[in-house]
Coordinates of C-alpha atoms in Angstrom, one line a residue:
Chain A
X305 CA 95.1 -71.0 98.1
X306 CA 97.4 -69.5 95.4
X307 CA 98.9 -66.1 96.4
X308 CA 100.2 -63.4 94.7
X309 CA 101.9 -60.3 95.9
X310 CA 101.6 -57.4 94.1
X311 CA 104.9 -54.9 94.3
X312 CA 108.4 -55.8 94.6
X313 CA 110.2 -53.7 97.0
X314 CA 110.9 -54.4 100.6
X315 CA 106.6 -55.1 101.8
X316 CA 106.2 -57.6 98.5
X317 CA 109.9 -59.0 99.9
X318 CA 108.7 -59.7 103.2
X319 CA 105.3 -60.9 102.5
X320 CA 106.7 -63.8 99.6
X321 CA 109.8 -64.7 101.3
X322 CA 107.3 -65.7 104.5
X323 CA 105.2 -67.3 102.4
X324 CA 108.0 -68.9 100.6
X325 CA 109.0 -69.7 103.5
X326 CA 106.3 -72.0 104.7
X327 CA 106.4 -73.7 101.3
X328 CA 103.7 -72.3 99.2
X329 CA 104.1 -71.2 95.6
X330 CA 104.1 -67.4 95.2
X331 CA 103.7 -65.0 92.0
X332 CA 105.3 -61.2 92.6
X333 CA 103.3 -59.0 90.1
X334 CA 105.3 -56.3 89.1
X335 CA 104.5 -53.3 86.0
X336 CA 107.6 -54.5 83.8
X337 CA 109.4 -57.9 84.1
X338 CA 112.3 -56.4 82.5
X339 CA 112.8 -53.3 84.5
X340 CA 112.3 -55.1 88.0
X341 CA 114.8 -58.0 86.9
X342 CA 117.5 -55.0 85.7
X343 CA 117.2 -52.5 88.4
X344 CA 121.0 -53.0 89.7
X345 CA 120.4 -51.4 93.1
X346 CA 119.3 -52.8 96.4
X347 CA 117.1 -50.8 99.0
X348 CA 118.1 -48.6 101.4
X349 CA 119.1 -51.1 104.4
X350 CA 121.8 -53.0 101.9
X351 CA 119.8 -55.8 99.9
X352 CA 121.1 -57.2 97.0
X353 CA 118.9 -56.1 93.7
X354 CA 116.0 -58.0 93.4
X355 CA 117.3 -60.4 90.5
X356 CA 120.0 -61.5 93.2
X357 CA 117.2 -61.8 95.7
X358 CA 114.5 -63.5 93.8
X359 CA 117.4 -66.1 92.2
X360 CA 118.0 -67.2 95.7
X361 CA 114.1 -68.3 96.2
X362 CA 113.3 -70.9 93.7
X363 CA 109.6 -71.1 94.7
X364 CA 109.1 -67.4 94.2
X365 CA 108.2 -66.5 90.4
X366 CA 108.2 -63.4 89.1
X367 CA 105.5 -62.1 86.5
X368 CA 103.3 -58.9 84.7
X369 CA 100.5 -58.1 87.6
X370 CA 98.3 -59.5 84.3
X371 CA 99.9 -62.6 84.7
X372 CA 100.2 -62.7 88.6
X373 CA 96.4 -62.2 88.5
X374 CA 95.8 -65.2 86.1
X375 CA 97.3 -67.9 88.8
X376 CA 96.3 -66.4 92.2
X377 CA 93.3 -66.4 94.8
X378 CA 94.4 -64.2 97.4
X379 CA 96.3 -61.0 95.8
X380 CA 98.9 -58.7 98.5
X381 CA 98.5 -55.1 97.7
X382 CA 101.9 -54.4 98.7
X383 CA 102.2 -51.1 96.7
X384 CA 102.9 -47.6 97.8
X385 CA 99.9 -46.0 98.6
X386 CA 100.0 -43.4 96.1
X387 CA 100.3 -45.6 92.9
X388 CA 98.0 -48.3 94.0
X389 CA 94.8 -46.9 92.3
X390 CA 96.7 -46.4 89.4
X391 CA 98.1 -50.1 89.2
X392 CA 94.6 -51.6 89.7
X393 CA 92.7 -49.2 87.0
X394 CA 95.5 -50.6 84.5
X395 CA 94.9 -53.8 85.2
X396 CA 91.2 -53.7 85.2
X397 CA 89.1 -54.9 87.4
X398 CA 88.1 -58.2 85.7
X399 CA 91.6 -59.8 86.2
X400 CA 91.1 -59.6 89.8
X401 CA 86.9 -60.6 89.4
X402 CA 86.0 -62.3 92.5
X403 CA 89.3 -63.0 94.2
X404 CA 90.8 -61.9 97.4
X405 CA 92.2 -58.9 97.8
X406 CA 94.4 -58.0 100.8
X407 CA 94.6 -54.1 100.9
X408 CA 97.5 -53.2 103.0
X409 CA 98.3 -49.7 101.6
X410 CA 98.5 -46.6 103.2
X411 CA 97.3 -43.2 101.9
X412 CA 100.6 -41.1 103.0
X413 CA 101.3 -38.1 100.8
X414 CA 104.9 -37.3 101.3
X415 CA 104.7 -34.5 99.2
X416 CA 104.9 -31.9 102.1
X417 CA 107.8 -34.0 104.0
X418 CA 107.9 -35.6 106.9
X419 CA 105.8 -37.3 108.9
X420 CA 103.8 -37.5 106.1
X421 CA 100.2 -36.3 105.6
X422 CA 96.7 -38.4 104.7
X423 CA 95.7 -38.0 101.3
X424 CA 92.4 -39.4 102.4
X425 CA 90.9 -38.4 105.6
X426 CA 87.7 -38.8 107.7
X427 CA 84.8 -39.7 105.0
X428 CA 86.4 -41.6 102.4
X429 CA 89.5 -44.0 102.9
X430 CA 92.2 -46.0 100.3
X431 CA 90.3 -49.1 101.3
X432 CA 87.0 -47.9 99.7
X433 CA 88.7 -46.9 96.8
X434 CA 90.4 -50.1 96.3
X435 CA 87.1 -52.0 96.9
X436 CA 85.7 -49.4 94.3
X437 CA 88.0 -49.9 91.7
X438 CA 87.3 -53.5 92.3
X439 CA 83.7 -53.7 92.4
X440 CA 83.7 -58.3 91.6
X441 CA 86.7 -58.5 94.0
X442 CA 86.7 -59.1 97.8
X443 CA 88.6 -56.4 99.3
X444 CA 90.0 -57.2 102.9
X445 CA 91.9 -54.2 104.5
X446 CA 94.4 -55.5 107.5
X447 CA 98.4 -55.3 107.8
X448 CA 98.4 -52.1 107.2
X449 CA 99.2 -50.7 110.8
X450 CA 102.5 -52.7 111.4
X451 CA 106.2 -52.9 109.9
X452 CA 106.9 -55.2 107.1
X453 CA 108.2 -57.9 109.2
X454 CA 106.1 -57.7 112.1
X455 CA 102.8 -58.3 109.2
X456 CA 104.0 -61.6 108.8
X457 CA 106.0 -62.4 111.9
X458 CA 103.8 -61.3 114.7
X459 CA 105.1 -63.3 117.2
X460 CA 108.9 -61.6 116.9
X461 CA 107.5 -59.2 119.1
X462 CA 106.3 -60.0 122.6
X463 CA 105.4 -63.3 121.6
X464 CA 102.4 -61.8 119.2
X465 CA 100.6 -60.3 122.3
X466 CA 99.5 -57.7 120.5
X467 CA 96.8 -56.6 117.7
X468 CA 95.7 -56.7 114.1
X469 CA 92.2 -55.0 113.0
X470 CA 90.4 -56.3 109.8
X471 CA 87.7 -54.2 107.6
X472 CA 85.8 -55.7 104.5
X473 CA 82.2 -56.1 103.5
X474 CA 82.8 -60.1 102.3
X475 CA 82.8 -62.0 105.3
X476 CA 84.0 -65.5 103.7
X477 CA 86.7 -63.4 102.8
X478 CA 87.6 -62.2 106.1
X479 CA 87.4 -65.6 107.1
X480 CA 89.9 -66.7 104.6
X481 CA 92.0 -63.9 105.8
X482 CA 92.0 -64.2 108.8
X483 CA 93.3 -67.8 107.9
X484 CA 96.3 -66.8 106.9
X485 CA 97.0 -63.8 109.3
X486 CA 96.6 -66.9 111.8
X487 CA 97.7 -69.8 110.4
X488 CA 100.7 -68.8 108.3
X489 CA 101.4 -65.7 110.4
X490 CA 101.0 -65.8 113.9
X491 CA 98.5 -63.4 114.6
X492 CA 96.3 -64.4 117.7
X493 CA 94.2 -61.4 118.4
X494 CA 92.6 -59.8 115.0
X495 CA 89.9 -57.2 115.6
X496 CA 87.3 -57.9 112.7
X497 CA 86.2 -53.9 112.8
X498 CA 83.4 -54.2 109.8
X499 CA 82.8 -53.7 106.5
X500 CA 85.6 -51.9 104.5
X501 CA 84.3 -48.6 105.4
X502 CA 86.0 -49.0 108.8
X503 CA 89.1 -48.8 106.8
X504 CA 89.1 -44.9 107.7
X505 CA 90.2 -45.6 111.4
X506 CA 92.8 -48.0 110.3
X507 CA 94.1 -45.9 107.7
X508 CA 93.8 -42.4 110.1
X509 CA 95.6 -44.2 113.1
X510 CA 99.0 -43.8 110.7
X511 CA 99.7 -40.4 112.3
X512 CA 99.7 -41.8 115.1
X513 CA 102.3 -44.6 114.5
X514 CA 104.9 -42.3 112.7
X515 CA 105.1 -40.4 115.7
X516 CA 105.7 -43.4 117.9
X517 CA 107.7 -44.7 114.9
X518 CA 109.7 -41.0 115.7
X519 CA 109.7 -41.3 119.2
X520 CA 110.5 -45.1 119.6
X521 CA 113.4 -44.8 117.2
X522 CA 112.6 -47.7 115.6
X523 CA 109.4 -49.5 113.8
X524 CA 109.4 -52.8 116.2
X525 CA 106.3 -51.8 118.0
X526 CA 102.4 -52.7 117.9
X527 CA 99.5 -52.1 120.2
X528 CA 97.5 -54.1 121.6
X529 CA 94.1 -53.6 122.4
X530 CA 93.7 -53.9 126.5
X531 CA 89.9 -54.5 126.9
Chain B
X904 CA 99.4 -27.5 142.9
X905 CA 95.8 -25.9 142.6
X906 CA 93.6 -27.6 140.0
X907 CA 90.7 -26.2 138.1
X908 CA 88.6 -28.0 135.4
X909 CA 87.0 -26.1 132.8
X910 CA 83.8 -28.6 132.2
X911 CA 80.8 -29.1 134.0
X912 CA 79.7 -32.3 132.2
X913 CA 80.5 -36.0 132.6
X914 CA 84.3 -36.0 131.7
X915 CA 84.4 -32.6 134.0
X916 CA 82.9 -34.5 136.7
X917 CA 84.9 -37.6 136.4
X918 CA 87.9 -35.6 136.6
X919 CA 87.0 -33.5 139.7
X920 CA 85.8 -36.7 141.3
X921 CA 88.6 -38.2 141.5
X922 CA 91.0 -35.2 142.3
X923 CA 88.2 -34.8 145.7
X924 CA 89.0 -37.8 146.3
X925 CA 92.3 -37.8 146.3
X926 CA 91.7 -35.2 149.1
X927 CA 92.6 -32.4 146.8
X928 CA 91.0 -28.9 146.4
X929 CA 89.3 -28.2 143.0
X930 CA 87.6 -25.6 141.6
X931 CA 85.2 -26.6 138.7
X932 CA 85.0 -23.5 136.0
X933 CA 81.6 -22.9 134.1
X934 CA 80.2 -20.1 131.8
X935 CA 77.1 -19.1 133.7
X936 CA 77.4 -20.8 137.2
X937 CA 73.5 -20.1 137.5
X938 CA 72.1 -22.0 134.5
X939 CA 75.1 -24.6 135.6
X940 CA 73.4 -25.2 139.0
X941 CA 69.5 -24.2 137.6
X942 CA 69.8 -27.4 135.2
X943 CA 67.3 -29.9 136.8
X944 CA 68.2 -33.1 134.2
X945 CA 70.8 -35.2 134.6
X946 CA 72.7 -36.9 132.0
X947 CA 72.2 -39.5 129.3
X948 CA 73.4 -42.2 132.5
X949 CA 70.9 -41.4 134.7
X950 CA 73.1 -39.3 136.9
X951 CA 71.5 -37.1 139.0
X952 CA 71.5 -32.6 138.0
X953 CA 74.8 -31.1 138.9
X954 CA 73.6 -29.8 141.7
X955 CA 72.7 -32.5 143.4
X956 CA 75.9 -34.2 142.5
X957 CA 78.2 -31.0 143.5
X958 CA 75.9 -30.6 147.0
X959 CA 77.9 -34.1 147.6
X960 CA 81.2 -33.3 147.4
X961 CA 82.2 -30.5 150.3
X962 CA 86.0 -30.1 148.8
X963 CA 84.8 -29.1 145.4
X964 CA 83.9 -25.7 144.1
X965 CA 81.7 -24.2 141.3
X966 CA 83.0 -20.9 140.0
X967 CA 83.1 -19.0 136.5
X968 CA 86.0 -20.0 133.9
X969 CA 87.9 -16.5 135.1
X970 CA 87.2 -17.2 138.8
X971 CA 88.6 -20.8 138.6
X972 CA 91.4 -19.8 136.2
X973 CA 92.4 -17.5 139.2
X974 CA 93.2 -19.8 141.7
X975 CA 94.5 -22.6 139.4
X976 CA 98.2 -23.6 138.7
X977 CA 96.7 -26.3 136.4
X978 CA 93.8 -26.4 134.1
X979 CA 92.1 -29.5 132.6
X980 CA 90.0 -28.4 129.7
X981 CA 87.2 -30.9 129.8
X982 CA 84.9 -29.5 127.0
X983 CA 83.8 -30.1 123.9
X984 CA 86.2 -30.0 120.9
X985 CA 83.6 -27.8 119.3
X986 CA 83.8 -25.1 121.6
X987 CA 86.7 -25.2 123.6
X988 CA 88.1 -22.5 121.6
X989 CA 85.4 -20.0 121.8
X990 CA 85.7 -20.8 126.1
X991 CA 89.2 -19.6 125.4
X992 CA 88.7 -16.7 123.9
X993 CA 86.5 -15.4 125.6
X994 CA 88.7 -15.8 128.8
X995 CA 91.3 -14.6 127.2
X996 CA 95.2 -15.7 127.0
X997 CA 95.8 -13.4 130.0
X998 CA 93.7 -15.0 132.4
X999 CA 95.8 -18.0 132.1
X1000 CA 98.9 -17.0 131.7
X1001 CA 102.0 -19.3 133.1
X1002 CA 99.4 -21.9 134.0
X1003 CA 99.6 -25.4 133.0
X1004 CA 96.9 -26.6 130.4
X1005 CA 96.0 -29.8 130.1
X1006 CA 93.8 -30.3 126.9
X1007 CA 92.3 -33.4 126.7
X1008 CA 89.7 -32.4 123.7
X1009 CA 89.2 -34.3 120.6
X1010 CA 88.3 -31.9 117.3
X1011 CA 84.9 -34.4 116.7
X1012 CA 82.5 -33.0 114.5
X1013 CA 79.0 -34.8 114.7
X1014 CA 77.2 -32.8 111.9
X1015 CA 77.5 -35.9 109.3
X1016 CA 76.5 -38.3 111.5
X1017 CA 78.3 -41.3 113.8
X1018 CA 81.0 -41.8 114.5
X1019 CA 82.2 -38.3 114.1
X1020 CA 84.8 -37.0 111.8
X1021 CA 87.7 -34.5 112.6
X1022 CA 87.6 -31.0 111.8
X1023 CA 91.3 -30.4 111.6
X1024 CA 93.7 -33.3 110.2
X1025 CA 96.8 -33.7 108.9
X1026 CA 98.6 -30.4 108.9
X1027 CA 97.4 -28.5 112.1
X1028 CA 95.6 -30.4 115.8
X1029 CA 93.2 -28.9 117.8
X1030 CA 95.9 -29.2 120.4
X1031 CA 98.5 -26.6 118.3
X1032 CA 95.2 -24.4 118.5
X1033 CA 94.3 -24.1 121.8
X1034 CA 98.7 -23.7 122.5
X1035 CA 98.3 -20.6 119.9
X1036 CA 95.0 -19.0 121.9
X1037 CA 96.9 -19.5 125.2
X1038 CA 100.5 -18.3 123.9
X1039 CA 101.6 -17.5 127.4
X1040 CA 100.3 -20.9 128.9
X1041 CA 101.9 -24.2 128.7
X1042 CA 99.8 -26.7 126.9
X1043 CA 100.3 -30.3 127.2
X1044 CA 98.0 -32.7 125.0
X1045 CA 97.3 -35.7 126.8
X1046 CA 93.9 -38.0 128.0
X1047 CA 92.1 -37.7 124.9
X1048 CA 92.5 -41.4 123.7
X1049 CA 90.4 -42.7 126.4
X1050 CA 86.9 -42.9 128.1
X1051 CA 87.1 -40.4 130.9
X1052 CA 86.7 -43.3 133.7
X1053 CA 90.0 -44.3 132.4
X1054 CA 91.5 -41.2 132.3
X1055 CA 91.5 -40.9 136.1
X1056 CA 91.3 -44.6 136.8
X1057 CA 93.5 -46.3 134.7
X1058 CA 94.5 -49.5 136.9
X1059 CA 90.5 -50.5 136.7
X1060 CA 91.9 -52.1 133.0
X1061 CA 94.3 -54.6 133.0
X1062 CA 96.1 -53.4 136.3
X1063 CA 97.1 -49.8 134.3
X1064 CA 99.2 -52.1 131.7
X1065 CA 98.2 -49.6 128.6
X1066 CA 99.5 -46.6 127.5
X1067 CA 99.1 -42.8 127.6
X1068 CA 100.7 -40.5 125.7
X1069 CA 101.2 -37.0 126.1
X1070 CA 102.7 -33.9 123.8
X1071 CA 103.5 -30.1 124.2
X1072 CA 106.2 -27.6 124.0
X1073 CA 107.7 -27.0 127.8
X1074 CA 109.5 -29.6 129.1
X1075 CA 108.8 -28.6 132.5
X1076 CA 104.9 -28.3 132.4
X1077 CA 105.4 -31.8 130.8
X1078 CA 107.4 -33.1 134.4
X1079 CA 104.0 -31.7 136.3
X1080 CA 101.8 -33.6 134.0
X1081 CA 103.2 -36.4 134.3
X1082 CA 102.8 -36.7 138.1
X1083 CA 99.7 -36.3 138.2
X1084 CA 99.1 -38.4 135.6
X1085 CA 101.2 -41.2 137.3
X1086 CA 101.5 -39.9 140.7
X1087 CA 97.2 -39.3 141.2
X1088 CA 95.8 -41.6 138.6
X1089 CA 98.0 -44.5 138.3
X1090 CA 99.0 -44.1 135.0
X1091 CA 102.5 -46.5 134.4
X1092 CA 103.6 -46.1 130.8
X1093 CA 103.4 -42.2 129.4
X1094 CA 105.0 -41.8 126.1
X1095 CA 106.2 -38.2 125.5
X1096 CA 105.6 -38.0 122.2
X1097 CA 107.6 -34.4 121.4
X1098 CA 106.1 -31.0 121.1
X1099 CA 102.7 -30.3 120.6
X1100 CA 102.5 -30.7 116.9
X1101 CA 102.5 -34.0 118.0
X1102 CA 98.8 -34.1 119.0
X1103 CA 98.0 -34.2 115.0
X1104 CA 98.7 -38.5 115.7
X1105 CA 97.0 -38.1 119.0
X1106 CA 93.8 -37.0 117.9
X1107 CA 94.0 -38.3 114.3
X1108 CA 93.4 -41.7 116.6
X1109 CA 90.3 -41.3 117.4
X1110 CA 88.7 -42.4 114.2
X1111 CA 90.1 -45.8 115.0
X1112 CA 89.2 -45.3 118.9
X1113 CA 85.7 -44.9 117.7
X1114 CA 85.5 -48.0 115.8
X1115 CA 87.1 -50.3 118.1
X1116 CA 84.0 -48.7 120.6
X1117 CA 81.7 -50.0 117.9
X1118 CA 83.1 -53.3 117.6
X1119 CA 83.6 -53.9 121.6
X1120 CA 80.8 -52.3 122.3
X1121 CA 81.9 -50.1 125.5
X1122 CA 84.3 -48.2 126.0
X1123 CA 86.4 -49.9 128.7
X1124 CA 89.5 -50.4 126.3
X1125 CA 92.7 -48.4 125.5
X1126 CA 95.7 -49.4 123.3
X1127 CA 99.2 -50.6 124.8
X1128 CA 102.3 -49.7 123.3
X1129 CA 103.7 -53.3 122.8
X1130 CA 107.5 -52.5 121.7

């Protein structure tokens, strides 16, 4: 399985240096080569600028989302929310025709400040629109209700007792996912909630976690579903 | 401390049940204490009228929503989301004044269909509007992530090792909340999530609640704060 991430701030990071990690080839899609590669600032916990980061990871390329597209079966969607759509309507849905998608984006609208609101509530969800944007592709929603590092290192925290939901209407594409969520992540309890529709009460439990985010301090936590 | 329940249906019952049995006084509040006791069906369990369940229970007491609010320190509201402001006003604030209110309602709108969707989101809770009915009471948000058995019974799941999490403006009504939430039903881990703003993530939850219902198909779960 060939695996591109799609965004290169700290989500994309995280999700290619695990993969990386493990030894399999990874493509970072990005808008502009050029811009990503000459942005001289890191992020806001001290990382070096992504050239400096990236040079360090020799099995980690960097190319046009076009490009990333081309080589890759299983395509992160590790974008900010708000752009996302905007990303995948220039690409065009036939670059991503009948591969993988993981949608782990959020609909925040930080426009009012914080917590941050839902842009898309109750009968409608980012999810749909992703899968609708993509109508050849195979649209898996998941990761989204966790910290960058605890998406692909589950067991970090309370030795991955804890919970990961799924929502897509292909199920050899869950199955795939859940694949890697397992296998090269650690997750041991994934909640297959439906078809992508069922992205709504993924995407609407976000309140919820930027208040525990608020009253915990810090964004190390999970639930897990006691049933 | 004297509890009243406003709620005469299955959540009101579960509560009051438990709070008899605990060898407590309670005094169950209704709108028309004649139609309450005239209805001869029971509910979608098979449980029997109230009457016949009430006629059980010696240490509990049927009275009108102003009679009950009387007598009452604290005040579970145990009605619909979809009318638990029009109860309220026409008590009136007064009625309630200084009294602890414990608003476990969910602002579930069933006119599209299942599962419900919210009718407030994002910027305002149906908790913030039930604190700005009652501006003299002291609200506290909290119960309304789980199946009312659980509510009351918490340590029938898992030995109680899942979360609750409550939210409201006076620090002190908070303090008498949480014993009875611990000290009566056994709850272990209650999160204090801030000031009642902070039921927006509580009942923006519920979409996923709903979902995880439909996949486990019962209600016997709740979530844990893994952290």
């Amino acid at each position: 399985m060939k695996i591109a991430v799609f965004g290169t701030g700290m989500v994309g990071k995280t999700i290619a240096d695990k993969i990386h990690s493990l030894g399999e080839p990874v493509t970072m899609g990005t808008r502009s080569m050029e811009k990503t590669m000459a942005a001289d600032e890191g992020d806001h916990d001290g990382n070096p600028p992504f050239s400096a980061w990236i040079a360090e990871r020799e099995g980690i390329r960097l190319a046009t989302y076009l490009d990333a597209a081309a080589v890759a079966d299983l395509v992160f969607l590790a974008l900010p929310g708000e752009v996302v759509l905007e990303v995948l309507k220039q690409i065009g849905p036939a670059a991503l025709a009948g591969k993988i998608i993981i949608d782990l984006t959020n609909p925040l609208d930080f426009s009012n400040g914080m917590p941050p609101t839902l842009s898309i509530v109750n009968d409608d969800s980012l999810g749909e629109r992703v899968q609708a944007a993509l109508p050849e592709s195979r649209v898996v929603k998941t990761l989204n209700s966790v910290t960058a590092s605890l998406m692909v290192s589950p067991g970090a925290l309370a030795d991955g007792d804890h919970s990961m939901f799924m929502a897509g209407n292909d199920t050899g594409a869950k199955a795939e996912v859940e694949k890697v969520l397992r296998g090269w992540f650690g997750w041991k309890d994934i909640i297959d909630l439906g078809d992508i529709g069922q992205a709504r009460g993924m995407e609407m439990y976000l309140p919820l976690w930027l208040r525990l985010w608020g009253a915990a301090g810090n964004a190390n936590f999970n639930i897990k579903i006691v049933r």
